[in-house]
Coordinates of C-alpha atoms in Angstrom, one line a residue:
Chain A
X1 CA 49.4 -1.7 -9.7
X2 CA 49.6 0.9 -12.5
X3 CA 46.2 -0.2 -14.3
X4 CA 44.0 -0.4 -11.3
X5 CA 42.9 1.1 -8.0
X6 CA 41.0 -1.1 -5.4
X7 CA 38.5 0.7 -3.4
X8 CA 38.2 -1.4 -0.2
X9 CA 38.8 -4.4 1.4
X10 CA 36.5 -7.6 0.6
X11 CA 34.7 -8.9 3.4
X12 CA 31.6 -10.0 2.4
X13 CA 32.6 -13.5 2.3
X14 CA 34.1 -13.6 5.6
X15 CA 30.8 -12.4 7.2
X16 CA 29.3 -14.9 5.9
X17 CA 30.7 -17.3 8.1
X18 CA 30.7 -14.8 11.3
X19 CA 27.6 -13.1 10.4
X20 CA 23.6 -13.8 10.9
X21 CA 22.7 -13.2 14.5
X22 CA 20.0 -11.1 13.8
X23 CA 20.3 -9.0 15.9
X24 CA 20.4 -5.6 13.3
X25 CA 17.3 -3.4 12.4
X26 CA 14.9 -4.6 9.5
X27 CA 15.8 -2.9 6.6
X28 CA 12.3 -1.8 6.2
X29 CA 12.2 -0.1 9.8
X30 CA 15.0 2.2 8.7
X31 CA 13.6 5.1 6.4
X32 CA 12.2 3.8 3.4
X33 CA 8.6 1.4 4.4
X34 CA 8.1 1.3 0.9
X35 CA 11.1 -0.1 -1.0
X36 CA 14.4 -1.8 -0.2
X37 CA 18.0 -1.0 0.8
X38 CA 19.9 -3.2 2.6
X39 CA 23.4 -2.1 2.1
X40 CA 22.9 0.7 3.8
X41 CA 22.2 -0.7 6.9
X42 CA 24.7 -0.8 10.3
X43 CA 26.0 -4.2 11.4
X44 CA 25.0 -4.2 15.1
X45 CA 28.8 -5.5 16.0
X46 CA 30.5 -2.8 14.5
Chain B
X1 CA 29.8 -11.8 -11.0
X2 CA 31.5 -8.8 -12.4
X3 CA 29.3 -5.8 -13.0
X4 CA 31.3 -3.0 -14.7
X5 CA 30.6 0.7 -15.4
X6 CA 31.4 4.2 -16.3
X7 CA 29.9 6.7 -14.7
X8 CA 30.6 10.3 -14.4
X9 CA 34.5 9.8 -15.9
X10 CA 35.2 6.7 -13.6
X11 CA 35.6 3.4 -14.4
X12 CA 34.3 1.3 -12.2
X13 CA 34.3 -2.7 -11.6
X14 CA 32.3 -4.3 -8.8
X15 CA 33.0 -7.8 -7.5
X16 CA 30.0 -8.5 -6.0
X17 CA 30.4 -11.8 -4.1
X18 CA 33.4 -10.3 -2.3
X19 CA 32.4 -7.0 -2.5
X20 CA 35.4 -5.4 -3.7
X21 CA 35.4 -2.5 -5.9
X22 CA 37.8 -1.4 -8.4
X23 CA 38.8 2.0 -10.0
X24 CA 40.1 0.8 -13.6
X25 CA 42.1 3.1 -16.1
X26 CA 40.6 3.1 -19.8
X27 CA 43.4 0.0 -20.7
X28 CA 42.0 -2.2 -18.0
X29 CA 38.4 -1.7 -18.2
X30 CA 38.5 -2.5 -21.8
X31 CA 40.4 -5.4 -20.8
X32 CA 38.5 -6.7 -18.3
X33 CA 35.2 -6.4 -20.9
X34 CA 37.1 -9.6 -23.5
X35 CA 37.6 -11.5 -20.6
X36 CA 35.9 -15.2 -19.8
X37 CA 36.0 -14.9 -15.6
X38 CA 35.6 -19.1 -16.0
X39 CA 38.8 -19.0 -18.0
X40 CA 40.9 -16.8 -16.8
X41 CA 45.0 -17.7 -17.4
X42 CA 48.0 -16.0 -16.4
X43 CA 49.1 -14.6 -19.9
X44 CA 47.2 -12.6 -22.3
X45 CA 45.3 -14.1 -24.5
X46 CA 46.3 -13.4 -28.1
X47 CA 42.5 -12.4 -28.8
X48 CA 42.5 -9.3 -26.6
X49 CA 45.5 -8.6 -27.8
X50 CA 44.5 -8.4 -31.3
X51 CA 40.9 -6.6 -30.5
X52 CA 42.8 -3.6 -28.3
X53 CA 45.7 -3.0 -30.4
X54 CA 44.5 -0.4 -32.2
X55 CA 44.0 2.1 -28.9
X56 CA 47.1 0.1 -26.9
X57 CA 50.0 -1.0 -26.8
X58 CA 50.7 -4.6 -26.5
X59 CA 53.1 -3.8 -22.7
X60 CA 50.7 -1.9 -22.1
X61 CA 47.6 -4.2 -22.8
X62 CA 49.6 -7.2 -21.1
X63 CA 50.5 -4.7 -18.1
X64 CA 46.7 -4.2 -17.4
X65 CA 45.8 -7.9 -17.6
X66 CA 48.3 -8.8 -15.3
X67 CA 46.9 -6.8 -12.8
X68 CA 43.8 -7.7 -13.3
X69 CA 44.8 -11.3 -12.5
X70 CA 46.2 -10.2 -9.8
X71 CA 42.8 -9.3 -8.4
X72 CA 41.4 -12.8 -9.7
X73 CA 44.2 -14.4 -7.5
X74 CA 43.4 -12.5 -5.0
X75 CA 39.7 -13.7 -5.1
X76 CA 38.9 -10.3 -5.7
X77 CA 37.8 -10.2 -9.0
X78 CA 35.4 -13.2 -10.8
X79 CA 35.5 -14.7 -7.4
X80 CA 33.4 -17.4 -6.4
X81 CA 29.3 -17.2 -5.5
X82 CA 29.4 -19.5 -1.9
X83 CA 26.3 -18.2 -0.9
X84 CA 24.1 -20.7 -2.1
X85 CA 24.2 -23.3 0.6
X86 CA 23.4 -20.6 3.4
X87 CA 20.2 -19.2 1.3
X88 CA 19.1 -22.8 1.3
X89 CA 19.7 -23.1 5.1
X90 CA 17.5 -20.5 5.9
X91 CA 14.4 -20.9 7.5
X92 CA 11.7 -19.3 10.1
X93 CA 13.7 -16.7 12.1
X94 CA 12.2 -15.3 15.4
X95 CA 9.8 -12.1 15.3
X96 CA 12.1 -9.0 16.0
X97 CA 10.6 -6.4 14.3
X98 CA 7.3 -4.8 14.1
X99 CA 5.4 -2.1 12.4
X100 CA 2.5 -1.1 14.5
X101 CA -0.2 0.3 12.9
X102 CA -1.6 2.5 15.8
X103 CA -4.3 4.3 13.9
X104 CA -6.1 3.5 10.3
X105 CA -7.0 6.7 10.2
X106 CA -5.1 10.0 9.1
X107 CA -5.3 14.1 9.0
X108 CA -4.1 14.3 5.5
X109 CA -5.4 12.6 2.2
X110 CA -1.8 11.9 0.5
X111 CA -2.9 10.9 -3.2
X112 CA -0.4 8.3 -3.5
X113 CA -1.1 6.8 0.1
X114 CA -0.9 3.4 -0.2
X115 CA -3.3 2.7 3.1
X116 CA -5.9 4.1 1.5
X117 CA -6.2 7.8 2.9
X118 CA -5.0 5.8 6.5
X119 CA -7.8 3.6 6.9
X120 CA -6.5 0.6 4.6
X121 CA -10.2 0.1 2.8
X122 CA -11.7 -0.9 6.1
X123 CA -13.5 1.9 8.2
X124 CA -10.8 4.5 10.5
X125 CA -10.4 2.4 13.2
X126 CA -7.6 3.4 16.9
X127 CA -5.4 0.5 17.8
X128 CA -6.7 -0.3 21.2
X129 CA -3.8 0.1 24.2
X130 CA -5.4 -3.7 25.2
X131 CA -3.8 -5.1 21.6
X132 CA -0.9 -2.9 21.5
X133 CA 0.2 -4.6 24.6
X134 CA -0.6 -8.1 23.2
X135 CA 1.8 -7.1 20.4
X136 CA 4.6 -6.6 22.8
X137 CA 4.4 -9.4 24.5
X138 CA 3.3 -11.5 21.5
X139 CA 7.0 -10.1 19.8
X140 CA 8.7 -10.8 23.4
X141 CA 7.5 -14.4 23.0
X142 CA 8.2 -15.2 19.7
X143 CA 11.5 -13.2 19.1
X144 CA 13.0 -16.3 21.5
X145 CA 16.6 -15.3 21.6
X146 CA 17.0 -11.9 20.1
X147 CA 17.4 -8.7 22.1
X148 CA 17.0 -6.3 20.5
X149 CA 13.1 -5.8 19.4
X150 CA 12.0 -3.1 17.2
X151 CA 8.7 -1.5 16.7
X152 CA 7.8 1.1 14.9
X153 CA 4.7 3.3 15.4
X154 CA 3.0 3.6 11.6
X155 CA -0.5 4.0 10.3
X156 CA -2.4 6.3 8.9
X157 CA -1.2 8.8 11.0
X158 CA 0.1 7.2 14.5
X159 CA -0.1 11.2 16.2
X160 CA -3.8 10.4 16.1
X161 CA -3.5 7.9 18.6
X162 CA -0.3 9.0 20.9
X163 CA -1.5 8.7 24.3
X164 CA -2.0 4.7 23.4
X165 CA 1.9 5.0 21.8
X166 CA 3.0 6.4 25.3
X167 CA 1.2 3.9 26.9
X168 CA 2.7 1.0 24.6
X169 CA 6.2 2.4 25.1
X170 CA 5.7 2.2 28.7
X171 CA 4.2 -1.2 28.8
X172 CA 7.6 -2.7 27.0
X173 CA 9.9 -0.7 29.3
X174 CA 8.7 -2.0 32.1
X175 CA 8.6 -5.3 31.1
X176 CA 11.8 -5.5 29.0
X177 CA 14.8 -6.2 31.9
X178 CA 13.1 -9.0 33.4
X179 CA 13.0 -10.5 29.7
X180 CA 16.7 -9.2 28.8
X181 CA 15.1 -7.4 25.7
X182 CA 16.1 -4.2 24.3
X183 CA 13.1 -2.2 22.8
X184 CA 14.0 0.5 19.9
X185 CA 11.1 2.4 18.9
X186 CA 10.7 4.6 16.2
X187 CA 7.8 6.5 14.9
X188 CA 6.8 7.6 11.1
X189 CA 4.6 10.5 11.0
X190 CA 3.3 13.6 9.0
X191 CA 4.0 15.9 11.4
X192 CA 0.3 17.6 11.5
X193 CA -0.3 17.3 15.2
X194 CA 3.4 17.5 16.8
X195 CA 3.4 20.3 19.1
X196 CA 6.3 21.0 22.0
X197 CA 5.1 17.6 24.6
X198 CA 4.5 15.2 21.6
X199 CA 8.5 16.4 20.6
X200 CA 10.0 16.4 23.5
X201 CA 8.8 13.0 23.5
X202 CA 9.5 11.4 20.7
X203 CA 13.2 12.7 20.8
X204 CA 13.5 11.1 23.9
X205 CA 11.6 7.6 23.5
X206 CA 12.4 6.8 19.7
X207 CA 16.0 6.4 18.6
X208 CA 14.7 6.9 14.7
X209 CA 12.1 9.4 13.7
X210 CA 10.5 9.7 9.8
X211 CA 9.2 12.9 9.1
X212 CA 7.3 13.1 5.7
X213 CA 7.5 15.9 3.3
X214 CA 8.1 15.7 0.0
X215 CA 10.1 18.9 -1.0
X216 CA 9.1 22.2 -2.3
X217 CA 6.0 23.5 -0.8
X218 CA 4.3 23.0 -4.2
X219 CA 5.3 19.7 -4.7
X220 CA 4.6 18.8 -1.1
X221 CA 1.0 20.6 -1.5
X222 CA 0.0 19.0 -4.7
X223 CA 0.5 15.4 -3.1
X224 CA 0.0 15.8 0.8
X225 CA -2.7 18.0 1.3
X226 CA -5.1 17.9 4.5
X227 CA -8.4 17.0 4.8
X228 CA -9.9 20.3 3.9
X229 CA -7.8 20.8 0.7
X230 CA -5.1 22.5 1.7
X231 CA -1.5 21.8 1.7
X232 CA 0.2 20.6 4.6
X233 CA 3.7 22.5 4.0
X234 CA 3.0 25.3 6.1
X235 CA 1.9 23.5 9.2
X236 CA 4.4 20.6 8.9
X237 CA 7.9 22.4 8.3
X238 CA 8.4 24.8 11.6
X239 CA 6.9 21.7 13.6
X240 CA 9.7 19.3 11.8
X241 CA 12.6 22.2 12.3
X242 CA 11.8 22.9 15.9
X243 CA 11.8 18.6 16.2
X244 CA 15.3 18.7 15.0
X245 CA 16.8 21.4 16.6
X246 CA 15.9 19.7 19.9
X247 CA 16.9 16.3 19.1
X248 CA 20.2 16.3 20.2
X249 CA 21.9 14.8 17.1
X250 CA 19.9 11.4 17.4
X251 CA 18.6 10.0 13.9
X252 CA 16.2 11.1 11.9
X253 CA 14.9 11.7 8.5
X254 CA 12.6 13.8 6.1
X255 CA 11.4 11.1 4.1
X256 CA 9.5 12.3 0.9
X257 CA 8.2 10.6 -2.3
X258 CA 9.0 11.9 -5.8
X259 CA 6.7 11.1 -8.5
X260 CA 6.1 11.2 -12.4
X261 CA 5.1 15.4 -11.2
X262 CA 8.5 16.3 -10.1
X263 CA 11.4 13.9 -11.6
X264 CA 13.6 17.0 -10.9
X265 CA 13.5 15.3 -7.1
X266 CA 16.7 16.6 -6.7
X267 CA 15.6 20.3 -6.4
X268 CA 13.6 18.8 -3.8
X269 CA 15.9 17.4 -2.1
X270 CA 18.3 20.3 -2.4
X271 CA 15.3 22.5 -0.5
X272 CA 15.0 20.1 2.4
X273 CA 18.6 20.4 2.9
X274 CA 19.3 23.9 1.4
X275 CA 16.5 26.0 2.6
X276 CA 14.9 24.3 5.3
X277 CA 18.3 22.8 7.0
X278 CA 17.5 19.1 6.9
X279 CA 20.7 17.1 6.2
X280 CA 18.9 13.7 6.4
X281 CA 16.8 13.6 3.6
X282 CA 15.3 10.3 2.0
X283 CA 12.9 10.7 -1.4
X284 CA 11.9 7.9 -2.4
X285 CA 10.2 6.4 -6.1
X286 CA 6.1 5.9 -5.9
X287 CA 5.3 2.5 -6.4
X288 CA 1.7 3.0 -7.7
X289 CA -0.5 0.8 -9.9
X290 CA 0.5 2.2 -13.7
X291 CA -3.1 3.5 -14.3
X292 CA -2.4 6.1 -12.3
X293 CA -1.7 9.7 -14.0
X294 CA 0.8 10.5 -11.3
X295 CA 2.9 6.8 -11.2
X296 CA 6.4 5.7 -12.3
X297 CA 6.3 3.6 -15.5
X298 CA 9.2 1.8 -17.7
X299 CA 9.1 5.2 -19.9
X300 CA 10.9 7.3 -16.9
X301 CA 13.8 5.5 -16.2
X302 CA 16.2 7.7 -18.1
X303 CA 14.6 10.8 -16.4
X304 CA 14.9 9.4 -13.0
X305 CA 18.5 7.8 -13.7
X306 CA 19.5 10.8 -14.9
X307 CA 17.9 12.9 -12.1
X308 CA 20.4 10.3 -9.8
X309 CA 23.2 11.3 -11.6
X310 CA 23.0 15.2 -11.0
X311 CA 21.8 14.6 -7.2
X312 CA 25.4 12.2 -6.8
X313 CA 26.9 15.2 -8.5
X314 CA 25.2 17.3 -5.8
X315 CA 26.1 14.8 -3.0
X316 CA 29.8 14.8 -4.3
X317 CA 30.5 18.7 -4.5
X318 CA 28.3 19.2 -0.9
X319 CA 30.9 16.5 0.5
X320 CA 33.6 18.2 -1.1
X321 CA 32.8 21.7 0.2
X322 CA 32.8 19.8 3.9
X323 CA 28.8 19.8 3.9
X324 CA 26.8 16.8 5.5
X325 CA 24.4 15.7 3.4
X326 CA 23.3 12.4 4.0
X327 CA 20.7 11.1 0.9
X328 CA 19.5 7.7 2.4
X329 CA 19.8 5.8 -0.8
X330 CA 23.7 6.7 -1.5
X331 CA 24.6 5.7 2.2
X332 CA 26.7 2.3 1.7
X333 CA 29.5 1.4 3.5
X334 CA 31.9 -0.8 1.2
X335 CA 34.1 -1.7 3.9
X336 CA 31.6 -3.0 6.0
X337 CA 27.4 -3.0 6.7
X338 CA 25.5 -5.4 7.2
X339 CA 26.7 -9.4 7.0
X340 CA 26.0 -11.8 4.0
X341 CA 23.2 -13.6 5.8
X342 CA 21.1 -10.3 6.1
X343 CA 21.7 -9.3 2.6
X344 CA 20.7 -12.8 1.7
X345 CA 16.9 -12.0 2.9
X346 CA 16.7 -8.1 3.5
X347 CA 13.9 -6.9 5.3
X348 CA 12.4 -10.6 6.3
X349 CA 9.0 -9.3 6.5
X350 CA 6.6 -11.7 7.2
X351 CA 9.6 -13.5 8.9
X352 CA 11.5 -11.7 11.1
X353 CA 9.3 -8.3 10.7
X354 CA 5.4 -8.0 10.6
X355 CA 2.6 -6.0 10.6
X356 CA 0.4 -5.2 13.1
X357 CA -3.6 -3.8 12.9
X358 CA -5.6 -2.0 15.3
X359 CA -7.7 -4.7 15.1
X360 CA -4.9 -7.5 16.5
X361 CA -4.4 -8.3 12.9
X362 CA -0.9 -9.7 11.9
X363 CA 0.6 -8.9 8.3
X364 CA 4.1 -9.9 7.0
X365 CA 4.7 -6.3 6.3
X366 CA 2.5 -2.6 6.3
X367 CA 1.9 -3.1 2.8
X368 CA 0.4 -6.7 3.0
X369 CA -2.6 -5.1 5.7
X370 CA -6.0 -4.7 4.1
X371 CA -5.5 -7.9 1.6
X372 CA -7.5 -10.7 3.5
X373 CA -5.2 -13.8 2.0
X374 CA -2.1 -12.5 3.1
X375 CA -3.3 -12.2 7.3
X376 CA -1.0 -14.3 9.0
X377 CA -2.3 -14.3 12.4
X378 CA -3.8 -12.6 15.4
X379 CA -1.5 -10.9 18.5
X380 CA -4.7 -11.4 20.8
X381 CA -5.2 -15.3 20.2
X382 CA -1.1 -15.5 19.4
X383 CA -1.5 -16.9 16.3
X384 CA 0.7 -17.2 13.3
X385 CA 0.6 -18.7 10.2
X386 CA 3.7 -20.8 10.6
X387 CA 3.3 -22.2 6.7
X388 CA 3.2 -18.3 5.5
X389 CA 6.1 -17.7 7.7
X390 CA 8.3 -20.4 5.7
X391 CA 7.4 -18.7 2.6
X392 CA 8.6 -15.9 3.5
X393 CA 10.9 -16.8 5.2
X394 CA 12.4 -18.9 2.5
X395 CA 12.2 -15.5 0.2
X396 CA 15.6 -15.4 -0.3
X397 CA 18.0 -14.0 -3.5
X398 CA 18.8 -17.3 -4.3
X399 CA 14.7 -18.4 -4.5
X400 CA 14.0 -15.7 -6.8
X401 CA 15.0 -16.6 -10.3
X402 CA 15.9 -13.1 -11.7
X403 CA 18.0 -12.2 -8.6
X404 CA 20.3 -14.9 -8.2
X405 CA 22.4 -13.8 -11.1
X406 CA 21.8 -10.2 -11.0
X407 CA 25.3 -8.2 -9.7
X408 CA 23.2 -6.2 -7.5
X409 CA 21.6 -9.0 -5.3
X410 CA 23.8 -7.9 -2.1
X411 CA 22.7 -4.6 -2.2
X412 CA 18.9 -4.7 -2.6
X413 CA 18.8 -8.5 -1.2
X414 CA 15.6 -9.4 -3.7
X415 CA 13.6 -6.0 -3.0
X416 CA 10.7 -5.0 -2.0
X417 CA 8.6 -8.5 -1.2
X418 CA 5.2 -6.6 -1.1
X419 CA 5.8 -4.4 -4.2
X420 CA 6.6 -7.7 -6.3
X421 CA 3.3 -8.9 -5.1
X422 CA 1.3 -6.0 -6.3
X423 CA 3.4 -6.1 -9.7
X424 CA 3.7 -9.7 -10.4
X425 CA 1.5 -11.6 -7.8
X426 CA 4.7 -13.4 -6.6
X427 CA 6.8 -12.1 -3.4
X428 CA 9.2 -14.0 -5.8
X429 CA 9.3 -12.1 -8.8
X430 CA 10.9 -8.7 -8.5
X431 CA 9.5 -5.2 -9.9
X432 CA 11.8 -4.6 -12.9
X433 CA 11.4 -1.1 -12.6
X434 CA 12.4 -0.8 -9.0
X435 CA 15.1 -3.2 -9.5
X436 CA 16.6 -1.1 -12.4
X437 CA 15.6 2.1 -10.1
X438 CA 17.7 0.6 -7.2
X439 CA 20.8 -0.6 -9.6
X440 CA 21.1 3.2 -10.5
X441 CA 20.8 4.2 -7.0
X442 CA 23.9 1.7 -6.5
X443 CA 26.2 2.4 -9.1
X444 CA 25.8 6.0 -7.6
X445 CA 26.2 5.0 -4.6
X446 CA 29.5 3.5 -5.2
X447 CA 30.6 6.3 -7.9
X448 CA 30.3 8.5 -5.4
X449 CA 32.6 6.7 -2.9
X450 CA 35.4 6.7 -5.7
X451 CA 35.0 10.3 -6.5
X452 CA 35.2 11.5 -2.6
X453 CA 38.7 9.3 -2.1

């Protein structure tokens, strides 16, 4: 492609279906205690 | 949802129900700004044709659209929003988290302290060790399945009651094996009574550990000083360094709060990293009430946007140069993080995570304690409000009207639930200001990923 560059590879969708087991931090526990970032949190099975 | 942007000479497009991320040249971002992602066909329309000739060249025009439907085929561009049906799915999850609130009391008299000066409006008050350990075993109860539990030591100041922290840390170790449970703890504290033991121990015992300051002495001093007027800088800095430099590498972070008094942030961030040798650093936006002299209002989004800009400048040349300098805020992993189904309900307080007074008290999150309507329960009796629960727990981006068609929904996953409650009464309304605060904070993010390819 000359026009564009992608950046990475898509996944959110597939974790979708392999994703939820809750087993990760709260978002809230990380840093913050006062707002919201959830992005920046680890998946606990990578 | 397509949400596309320039920033610091890129071009940027972000798909966000797949994720992907794009790095456009000039002819393709102006493209993809005439076209309808519900009607998207294989040749170029004559319209953008017509409305870009005078800056391209028809092959040229056509050559950018075609890859551009190239990403559309590859579901990587307009693609679909799926997540609908798994939002509505959700419901009560088990209790894995917990924010302990060891001491409603505190050494220092922050002025934007949200607890009141540490005592939440309700007398200082110690967390008994008798209802810390009814909090662990209430969470090893009602977290069911999960195994790994988190709590986090919080107040006021939790220092002020450490020899009950050792004694809850204990209490869970020696009960977490025969309940297969894996207990993380973490503490957040202001650093005024660590001394070599209390160190020592907390980089052993917690695997995360929040140290507050908010920059410059100054700055610092003018919002956290101590009981007796002074600042706290002094005291707290050495204490935090020597912390670090014995931690082995294991997390942490200075976590400070920038106000409407320093929206140059960034210099404070630059002294915790450059001066004082802190490379995890996370500053954070006041939430206060807007009668405050000292809050964030509407009127100081362009300082504090821009104010993000030149610390993702600073970020990108520290990078650059082969520096670590990790700003909380502009950590984001495109390639992987955390699943759909967590960014569906972020933090799940009052759900998943609560809060937890030195009275028994349960809250769904540190900011709810103090309010009397929003007490969910007791550890001591092992009640919960299983009706509050649902609400919460049913607080997803989906049930909040202005998230579930805003592109950064994956990202903040609806925001802070108890800082749309003090905004707009409603854990269901979001706090446009933080919302457009945390956008920012994204399109950084992501800018800054491009730049350091």
């Amino acid at each position: 492609m000359k026009h564009v560059k992608t950046i990475n590879n898509a996944n959110l969708k597939e974790s979708a279906h392999k994703g939820g087991c809750g087993e990760c931090q709260a978002s809230c526990q990380s840093a913050c205690k006062t707002s919201c970032t959830v992005a920046n949190q680890d998946c606990e099975k990578e | 949802m397509i949400h596309a942007y320039q920033l610091n000479g890129y071009n940027i497009a972000l798909d966000s129900n797949s994720g992907a991320v794009h790095l456009l040249d000039d002819t393709a971002y102006d493209c993809l700004a005439l076209i309808d992602g519900d009607d998207f066909s294989p040749e170029c329309p004559g319209h953008i044709l017509q409305a870009l000739a005078e800056q391209y060249a028809p092959e040229v025009i056509k050559e950018a659209y075609s890859d551009l439907f190239a990403l559309y085929e590859a579901k990587t561009l307009f693609s679909e929003d799926t997540y609908a049906p798994f939002a509505e799915a959700m419901g009560p999850a088990p209790v894995k988290s917990m924010c302990l609130n060891v001491a409603h009391d505190c050494n220092l008299r922050c002025e934007y302290c949200f607890a009141s000066q540490g005592d939440f409006g309700r007398g200082k008050k110690l967390m008994p060790f008798a209802v810390g350990r009814a909090a662990i075993d209430f969470m090893v109860k009602n977290s069911f399945g999960r195994r790994n539990l988190e709590v986090d030591f919080f107040g006021g100041e939790p220092l002020m009651n450490f020899g009950v922290v050792k004694r809850i840390v204990d209490y869970a170790r020696s009960i977490e094996k025969e309940h297969k449970k894996n207990f993380r703890f973490t503490i957040t504290t202001n650093g005024v009574l660590l001394n070599d033991a209390i160190i020592d121990y907390i980089n052993k015992e917690m695997v995360n550990v929040v140290l507050s300051l908010d920059g410059r002495r100054d700055v610092n001093d003018n919002m956290r000083p101590s009981v007796n007027g002074k600042g706290s800088y002094d005291v707290i800095v050495p204490k935090y360094q020597s912390l670090v430099a014995r931690r082995g590498g294991k997390q942490y972070y200075l976590r400070g709060t920038f106000t409407k008094e320093n929206l140059d942030f960034s210099k404070d961030i630059l002294h915790i990293y450059e001066d004082l040798g802190f490379d995890q650093v996370s500053v954070e936006p006041a939430v206060l009430a807007e009668d405050v002299p000292f809050s964030l209002r509407d009127e100081d989004f362009d300082a504090i946007a821009a104010e993000y800009e030149r610390l993702a400048d600073i970020v990108i040349a520290k990078k650059k140069a082969g520096e670590k300098l990790n700003f909380f805020h502009f950590q984001m992993e495109l390639d992987g993080g955390p699943c759909a189904i967590k960014r569906l309900r972020g933090c799940s307080c009052g759900n998943e995570y609560v809060a937890v007074t030195p009275e028994g008290d349960i809250y769904p999150c540190h900011q709810f304690v103090g309010e009397d309507e929003w007490k969910m329960g007791n550890v001591l009796d092992g009640t919960l409000n299983a009706e509050m629960k649902q609400e919460f727990a049913k607080a997803t981006v989906y049930s909040k009207q202005d998230c579930k068609n805003c592109w950064a929904k994956f990202y903040c996953s609806g925001g802070c639930n108890a800082n749309n409650h003090q905004f707009n009464r409603s854990i269901y309304k979001p706090h446009r200001l933080s919302c457009e605060l945390e956008k920012k904070r994204v399109e950084c993010a992501i800018m800054i990923k491009v730049a350091l390819l």
